[in-house]
PDB file of C-alpha atoms in Angstrom:
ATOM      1  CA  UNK A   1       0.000   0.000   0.000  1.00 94.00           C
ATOM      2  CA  UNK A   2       0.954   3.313  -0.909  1.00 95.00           C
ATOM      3  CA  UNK A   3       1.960   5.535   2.419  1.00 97.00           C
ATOM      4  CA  UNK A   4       3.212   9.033   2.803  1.00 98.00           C
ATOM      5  CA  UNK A   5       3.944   9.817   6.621  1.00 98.00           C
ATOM      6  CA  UNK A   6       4.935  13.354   7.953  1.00 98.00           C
ATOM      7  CA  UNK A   7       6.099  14.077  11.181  1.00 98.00           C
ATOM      8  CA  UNK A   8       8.244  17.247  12.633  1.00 98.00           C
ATOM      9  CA  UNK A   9       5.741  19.961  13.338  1.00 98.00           C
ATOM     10  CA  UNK A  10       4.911  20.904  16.616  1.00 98.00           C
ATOM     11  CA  UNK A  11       4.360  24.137  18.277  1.00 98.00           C
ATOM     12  CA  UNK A  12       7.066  27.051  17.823  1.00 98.00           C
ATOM     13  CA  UNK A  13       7.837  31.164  18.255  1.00 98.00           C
ATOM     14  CA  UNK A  14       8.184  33.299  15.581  1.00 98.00           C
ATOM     15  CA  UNK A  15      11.506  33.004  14.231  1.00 98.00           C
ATOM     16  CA  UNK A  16      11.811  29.670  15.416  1.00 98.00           C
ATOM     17  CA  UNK A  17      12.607  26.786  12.745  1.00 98.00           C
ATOM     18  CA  UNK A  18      11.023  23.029  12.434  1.00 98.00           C
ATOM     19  CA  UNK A  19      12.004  20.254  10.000  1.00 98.00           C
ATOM     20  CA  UNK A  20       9.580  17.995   8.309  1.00 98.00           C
ATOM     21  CA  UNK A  21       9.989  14.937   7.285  1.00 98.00           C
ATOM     22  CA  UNK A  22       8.329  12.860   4.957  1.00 98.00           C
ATOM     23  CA  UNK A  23       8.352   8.887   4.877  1.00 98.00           C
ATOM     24  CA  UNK A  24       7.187   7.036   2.134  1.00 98.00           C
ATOM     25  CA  UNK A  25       6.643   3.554   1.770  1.00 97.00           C
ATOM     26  CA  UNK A  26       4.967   0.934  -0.679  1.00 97.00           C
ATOM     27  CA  UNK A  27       6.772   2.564  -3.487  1.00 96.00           C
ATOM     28  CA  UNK A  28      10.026   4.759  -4.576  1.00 97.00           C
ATOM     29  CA  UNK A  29      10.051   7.926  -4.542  1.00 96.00           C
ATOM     30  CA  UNK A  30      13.073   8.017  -6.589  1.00 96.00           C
ATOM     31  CA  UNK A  31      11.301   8.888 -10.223  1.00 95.00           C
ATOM     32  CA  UNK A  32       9.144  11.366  -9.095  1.00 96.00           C
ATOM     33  CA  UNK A  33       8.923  15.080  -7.849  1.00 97.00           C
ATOM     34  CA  UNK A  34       7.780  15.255  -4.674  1.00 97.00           C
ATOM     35  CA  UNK A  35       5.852  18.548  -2.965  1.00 98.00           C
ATOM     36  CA  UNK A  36       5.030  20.379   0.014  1.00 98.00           C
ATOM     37  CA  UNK A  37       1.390  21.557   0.191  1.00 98.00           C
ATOM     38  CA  UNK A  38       0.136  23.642   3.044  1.00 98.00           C
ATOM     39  CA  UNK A  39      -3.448  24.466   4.577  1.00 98.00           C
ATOM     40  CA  UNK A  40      -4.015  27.253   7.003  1.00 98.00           C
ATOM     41  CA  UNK A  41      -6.745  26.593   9.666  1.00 97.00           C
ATOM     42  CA  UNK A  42      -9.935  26.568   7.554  1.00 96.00           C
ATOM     43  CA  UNK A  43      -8.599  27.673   4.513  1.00 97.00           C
ATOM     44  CA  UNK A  44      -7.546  26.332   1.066  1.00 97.00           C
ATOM     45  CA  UNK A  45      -4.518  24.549  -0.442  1.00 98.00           C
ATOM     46  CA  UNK A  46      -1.237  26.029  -0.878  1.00 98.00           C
ATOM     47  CA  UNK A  47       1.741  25.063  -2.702  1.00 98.00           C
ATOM     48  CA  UNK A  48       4.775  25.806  -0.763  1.00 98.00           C
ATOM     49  CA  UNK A  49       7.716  23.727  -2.516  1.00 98.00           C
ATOM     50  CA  UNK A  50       8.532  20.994  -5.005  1.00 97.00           C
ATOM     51  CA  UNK A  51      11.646  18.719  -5.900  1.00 97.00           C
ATOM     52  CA  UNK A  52      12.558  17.252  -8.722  1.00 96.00           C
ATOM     53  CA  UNK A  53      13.733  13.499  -8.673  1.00 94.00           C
ATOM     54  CA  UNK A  54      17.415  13.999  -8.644  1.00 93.00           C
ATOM     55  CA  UNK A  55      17.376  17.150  -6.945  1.00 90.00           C
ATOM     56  CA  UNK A  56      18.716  19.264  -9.457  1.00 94.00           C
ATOM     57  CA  UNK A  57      15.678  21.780  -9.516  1.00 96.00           C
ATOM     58  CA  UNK A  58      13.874  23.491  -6.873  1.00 97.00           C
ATOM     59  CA  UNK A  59      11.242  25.590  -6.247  1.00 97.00           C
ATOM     60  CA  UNK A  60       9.326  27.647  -3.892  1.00 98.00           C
ATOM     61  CA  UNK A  61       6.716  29.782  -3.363  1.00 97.00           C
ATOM     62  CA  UNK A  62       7.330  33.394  -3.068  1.00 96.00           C
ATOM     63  CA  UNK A  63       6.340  33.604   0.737  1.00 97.00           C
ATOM     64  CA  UNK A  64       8.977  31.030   1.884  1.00 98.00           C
ATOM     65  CA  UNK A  65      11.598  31.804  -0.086  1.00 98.00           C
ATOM     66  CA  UNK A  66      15.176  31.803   1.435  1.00 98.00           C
ATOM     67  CA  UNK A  67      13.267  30.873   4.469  1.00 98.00           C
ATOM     68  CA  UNK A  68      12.418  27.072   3.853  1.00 98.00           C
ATOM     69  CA  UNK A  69      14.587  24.393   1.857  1.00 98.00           C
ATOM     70  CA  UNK A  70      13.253  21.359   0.796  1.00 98.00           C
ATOM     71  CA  UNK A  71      15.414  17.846   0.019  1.00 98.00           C
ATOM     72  CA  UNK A  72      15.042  14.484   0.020  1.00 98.00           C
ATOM     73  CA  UNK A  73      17.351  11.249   0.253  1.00 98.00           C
ATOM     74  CA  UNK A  74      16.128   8.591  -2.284  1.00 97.00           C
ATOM     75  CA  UNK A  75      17.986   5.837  -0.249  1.00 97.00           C
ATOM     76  CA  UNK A  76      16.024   6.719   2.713  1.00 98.00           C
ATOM     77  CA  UNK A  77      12.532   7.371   0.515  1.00 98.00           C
ATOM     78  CA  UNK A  78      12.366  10.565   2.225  1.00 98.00           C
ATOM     79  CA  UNK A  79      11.425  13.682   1.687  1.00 98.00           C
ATOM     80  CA  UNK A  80      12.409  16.716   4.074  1.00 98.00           C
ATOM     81  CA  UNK A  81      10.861  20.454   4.838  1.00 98.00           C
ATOM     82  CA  UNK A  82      13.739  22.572   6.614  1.00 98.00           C
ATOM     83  CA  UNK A  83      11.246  25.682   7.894  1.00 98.00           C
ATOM     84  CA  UNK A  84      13.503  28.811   9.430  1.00 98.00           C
ATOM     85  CA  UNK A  85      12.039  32.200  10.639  1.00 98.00           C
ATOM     86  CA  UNK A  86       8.966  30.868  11.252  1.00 98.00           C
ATOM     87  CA  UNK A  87       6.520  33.485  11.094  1.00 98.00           C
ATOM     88  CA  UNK A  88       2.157  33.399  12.624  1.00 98.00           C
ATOM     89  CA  UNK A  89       0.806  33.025   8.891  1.00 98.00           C
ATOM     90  CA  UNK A  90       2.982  29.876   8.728  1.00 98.00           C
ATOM     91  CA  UNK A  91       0.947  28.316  10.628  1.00 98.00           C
ATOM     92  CA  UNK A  92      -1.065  25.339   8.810  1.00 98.00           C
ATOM     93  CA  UNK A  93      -0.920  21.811   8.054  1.00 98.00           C
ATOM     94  CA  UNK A  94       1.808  20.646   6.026  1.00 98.00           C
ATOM     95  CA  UNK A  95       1.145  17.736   3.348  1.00 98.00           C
ATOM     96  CA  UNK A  96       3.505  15.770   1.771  1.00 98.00           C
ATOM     97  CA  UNK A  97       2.648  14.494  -1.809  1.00 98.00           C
ATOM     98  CA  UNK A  98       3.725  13.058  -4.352  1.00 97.00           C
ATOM     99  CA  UNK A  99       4.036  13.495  -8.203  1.00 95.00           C
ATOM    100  CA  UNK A 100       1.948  10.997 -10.533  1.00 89.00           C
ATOM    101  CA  UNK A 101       3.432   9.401 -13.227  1.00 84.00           C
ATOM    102  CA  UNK A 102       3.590  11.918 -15.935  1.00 84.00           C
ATOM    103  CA  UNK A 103       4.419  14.778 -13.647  1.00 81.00           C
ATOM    104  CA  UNK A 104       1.286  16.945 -13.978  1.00 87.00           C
ATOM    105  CA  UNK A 105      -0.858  16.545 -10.845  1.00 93.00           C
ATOM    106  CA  UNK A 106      -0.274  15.524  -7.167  1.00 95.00           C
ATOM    107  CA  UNK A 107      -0.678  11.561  -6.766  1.00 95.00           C
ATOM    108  CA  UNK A 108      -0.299  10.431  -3.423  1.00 96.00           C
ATOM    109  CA  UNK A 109      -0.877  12.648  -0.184  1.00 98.00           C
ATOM    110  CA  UNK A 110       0.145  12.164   3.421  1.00 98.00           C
ATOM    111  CA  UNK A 111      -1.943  12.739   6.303  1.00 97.00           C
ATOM    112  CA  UNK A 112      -0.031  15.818   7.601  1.00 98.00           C
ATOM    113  CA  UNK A 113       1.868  17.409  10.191  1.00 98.00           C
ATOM    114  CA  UNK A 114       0.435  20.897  11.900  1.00 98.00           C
ATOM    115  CA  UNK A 115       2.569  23.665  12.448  1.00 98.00           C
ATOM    116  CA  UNK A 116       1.811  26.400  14.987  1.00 98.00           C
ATOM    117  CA  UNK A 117       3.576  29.099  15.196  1.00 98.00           C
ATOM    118  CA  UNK A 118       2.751  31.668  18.041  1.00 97.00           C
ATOM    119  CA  UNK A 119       4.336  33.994  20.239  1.00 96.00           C
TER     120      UNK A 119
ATOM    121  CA  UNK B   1      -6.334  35.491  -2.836  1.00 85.00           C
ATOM    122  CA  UNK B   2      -6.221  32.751  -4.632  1.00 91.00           C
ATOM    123  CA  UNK B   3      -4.633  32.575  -8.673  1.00 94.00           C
ATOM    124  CA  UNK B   4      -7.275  30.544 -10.280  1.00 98.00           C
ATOM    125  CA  UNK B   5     -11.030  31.465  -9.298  1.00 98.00           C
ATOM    126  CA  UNK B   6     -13.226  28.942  -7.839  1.00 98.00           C
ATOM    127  CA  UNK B   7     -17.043  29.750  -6.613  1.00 98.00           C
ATOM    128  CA  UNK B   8     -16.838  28.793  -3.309  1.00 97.00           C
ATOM    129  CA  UNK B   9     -20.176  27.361  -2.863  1.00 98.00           C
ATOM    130  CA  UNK B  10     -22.023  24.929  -4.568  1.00 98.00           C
ATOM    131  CA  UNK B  11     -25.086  23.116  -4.272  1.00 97.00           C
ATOM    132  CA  UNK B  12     -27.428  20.045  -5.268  1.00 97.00           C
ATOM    133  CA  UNK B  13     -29.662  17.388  -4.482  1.00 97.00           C
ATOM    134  CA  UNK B  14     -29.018  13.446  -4.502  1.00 97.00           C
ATOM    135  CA  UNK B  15     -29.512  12.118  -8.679  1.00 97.00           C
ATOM    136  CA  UNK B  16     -28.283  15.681 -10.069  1.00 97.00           C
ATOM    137  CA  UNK B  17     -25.921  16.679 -11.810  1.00 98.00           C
ATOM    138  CA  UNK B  18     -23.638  20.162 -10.756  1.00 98.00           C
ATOM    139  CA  UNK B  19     -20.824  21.937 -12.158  1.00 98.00           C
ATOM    140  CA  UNK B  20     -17.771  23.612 -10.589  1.00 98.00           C
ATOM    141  CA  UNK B  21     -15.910  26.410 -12.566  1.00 98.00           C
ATOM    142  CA  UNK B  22     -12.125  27.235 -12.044  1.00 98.00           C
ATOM    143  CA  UNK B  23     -10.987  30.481 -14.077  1.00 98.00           C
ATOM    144  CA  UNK B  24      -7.121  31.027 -14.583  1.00 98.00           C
ATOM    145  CA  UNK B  25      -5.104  32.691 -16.961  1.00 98.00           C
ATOM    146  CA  UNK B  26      -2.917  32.243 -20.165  1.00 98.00           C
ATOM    147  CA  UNK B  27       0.486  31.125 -17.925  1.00 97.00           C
ATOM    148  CA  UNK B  28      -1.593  28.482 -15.976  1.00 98.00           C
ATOM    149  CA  UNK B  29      -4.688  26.869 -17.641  1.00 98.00           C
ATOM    150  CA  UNK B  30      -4.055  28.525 -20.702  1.00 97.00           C
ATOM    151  CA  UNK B  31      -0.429  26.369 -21.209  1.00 97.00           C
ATOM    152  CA  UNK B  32      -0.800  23.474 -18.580  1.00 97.00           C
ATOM    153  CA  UNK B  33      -2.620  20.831 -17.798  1.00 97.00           C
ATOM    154  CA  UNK B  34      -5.297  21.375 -15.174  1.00 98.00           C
ATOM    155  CA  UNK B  35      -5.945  18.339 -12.059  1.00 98.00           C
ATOM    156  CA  UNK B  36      -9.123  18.412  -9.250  1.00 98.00           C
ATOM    157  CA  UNK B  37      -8.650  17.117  -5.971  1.00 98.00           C
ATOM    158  CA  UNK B  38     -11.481  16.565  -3.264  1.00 98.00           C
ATOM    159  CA  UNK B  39     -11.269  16.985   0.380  1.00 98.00           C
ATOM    160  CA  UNK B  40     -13.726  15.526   2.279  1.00 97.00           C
ATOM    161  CA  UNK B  41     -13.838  17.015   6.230  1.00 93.00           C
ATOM    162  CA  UNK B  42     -10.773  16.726   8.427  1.00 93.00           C
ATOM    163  CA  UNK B  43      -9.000  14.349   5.610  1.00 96.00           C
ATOM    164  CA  UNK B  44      -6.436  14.747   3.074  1.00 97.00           C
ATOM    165  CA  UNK B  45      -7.120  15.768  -0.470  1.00 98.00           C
ATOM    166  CA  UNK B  46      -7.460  13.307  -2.735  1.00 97.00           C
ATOM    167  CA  UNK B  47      -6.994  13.364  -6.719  1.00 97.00           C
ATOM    168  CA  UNK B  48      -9.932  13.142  -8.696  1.00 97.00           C
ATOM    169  CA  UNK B  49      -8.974  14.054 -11.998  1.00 97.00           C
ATOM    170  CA  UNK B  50      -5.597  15.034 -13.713  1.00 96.00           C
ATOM    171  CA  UNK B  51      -4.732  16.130 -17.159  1.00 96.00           C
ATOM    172  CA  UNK B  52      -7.668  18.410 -17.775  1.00 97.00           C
ATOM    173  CA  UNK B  53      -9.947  15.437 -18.189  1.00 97.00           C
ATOM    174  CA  UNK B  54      -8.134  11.766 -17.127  1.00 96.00           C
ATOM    175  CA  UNK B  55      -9.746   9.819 -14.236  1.00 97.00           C
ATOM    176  CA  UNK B  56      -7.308   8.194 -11.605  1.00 94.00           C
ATOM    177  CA  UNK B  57      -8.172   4.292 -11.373  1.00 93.00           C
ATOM    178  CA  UNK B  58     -10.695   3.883  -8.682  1.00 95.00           C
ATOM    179  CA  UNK B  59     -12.406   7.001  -9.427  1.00 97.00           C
ATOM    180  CA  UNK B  60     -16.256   6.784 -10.668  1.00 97.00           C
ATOM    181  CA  UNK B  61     -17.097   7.749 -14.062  1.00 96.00           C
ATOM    182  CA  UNK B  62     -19.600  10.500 -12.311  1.00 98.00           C
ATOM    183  CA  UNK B  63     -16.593  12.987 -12.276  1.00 98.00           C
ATOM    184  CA  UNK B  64     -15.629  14.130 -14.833  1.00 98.00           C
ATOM    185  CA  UNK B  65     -13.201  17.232 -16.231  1.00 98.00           C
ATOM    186  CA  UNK B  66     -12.700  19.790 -19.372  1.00 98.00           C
ATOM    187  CA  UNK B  67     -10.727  22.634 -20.272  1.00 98.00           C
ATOM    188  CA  UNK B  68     -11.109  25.426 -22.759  1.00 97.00           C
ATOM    189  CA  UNK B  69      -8.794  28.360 -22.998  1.00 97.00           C
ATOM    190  CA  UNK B  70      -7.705  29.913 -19.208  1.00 98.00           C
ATOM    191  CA  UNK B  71     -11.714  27.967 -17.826  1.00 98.00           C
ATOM    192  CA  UNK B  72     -11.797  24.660 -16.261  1.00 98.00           C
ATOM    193  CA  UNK B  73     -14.633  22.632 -14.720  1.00 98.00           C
ATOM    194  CA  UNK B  74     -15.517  19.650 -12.994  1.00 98.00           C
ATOM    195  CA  UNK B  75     -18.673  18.157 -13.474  1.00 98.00           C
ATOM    196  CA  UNK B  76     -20.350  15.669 -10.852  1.00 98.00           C
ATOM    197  CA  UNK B  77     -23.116  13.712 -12.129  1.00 98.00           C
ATOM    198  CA  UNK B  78     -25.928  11.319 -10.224  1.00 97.00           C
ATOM    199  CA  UNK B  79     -24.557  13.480  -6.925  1.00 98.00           C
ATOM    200  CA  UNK B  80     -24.587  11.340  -3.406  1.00 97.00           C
ATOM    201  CA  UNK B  81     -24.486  12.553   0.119  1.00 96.00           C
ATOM    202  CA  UNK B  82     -20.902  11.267   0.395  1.00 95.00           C
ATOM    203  CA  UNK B  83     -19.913  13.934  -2.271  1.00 97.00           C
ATOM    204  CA  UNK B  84     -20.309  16.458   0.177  1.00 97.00           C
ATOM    205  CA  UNK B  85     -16.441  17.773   0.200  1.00 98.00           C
ATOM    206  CA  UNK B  86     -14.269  20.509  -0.773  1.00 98.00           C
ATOM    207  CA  UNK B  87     -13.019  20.668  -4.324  1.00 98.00           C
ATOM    208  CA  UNK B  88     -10.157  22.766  -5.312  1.00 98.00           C
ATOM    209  CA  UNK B  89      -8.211  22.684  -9.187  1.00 98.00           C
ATOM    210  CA  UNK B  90      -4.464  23.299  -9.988  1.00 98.00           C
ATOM    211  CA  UNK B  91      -2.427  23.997 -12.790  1.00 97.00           C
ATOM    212  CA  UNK B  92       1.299  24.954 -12.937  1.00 97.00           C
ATOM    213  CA  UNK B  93       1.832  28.664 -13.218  1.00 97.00           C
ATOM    214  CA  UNK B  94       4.963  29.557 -16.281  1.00 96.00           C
ATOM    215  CA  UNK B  95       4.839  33.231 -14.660  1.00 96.00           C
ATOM    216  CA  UNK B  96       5.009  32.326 -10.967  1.00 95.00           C
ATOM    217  CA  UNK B  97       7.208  28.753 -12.116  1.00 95.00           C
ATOM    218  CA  UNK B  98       4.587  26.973  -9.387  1.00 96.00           C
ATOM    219  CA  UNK B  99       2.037  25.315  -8.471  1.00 97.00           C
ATOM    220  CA  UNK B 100      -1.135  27.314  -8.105  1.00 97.00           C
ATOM    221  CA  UNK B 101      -4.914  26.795  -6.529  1.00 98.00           C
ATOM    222  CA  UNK B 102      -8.338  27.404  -6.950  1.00 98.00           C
ATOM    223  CA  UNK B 103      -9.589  28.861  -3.418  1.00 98.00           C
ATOM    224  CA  UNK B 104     -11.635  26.005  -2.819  1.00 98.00           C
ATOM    225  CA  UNK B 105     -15.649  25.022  -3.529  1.00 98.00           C
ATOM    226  CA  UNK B 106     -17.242  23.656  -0.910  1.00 98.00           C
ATOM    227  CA  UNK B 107     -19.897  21.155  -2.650  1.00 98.00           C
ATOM    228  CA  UNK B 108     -23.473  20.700  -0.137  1.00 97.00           C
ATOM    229  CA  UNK B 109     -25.514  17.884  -0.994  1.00 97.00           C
ATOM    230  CA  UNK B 110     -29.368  18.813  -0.229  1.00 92.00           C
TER     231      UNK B 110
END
């Protein structure tokens, strides 16, 4: 079975930092790009970040920018959300998901991790 | 404020049939392929449809997707009580070299 697993948030301060992680398991994450998607307490979906398979390309959504990193470690089937100067509209749930096949649409989603930030 | 433009209610009784727009522009729906995802209450989105109008395995032929120019829609037919969710559509954005959302619709079966 297909699995996506976050863990990592947690309550912090502003200008704290957290690192998610992402487990996978009943498949490899190695051919695909793998996201960060974000939901603030009853709102929508964000995007926050996506990696391509081998790492070579990044990206990020304007708000986190030089503030958040994402990576991953194929061997490990992992995928990871470094989060620094944490700031009260980071706040939200942070999904993990996968790429499908053919790169166009998220396949597979985790359950989440929530992140509070507060003073 | 989201990019693409969702209503964010919609509404319909078991049997019928309802629609749910997503507007974008040229650099998203325009030039990319446009998914749906549903998110039922206090559970993690799901994808319903990818590639302006493909169906993931598993997924009933009720829902169903098109595209034309920057406009997207879903369409649910022979709607259930269990459809009762939030929908939201995404595309990639070439200006903003991202992901983008519709704001959300949240679907109420009468």
């Amino acid at each position: 079975e297909v699995q996506l697993v976050e863990s990592g948030g947690g309550l912090v301060k502003p200008g704290g930092s957290l690192r998610l992680s992402c487990a996978a398991s009943g498949f490899s994450i190695t051919p695909y790009t793998m996201n960060w998607v974000r939901q603030a307490p009853g709102k929508g979906l964000e995007w926050v970040s996506s990696i391509t398979s081998s790492s070579n390309v990044l990206y990020y959504t304007d708000s986190v920018r030089g503030r958040f990193t994402i990576s991953r470690d194929n061997a490990k089937n992992s995928l990871y959300l470094q989060m620094n100067s944490l700031r009260v509209e980071d706040t939200a749930m942070y999904y993990c998901a996968s790429d499908d096949a053919r790169g166009y649409a998220f396949d597979s989603w985790g359950q989440g991790t929530l992140v509070t930030v507060t003073p | 404020q989201s990019v693409l433009t969702q209503p964010p209610s919609a509404s319909g009784t078991p049997g019928q049939r309802v629609t749910i727009s997503c507007s974008g522009r040229r650099s998203n729906i325009g030039s990319n392929f446009v998914s749906w995802y549903q998110q039922l209450p206090g559970m993690a989105p799901k994808r319903l449809i990818f590639m302006n109008n493909q169906r993931p395995s598993g997924v009933p032929d009720r829902f169903s997707g098109a595209k034309s120019g920057t406009s997207a829609s879903l369409a649910i037919s022979g709607l259930r009580s269990d459809d009762e969710a939030e929908y939201y559509c995404s595309a990639w954005d070439d200006s903003l070299s991202g992901r983008v959302f519709g704001g959300g619709t949240k679907l109420t079966v009468l």
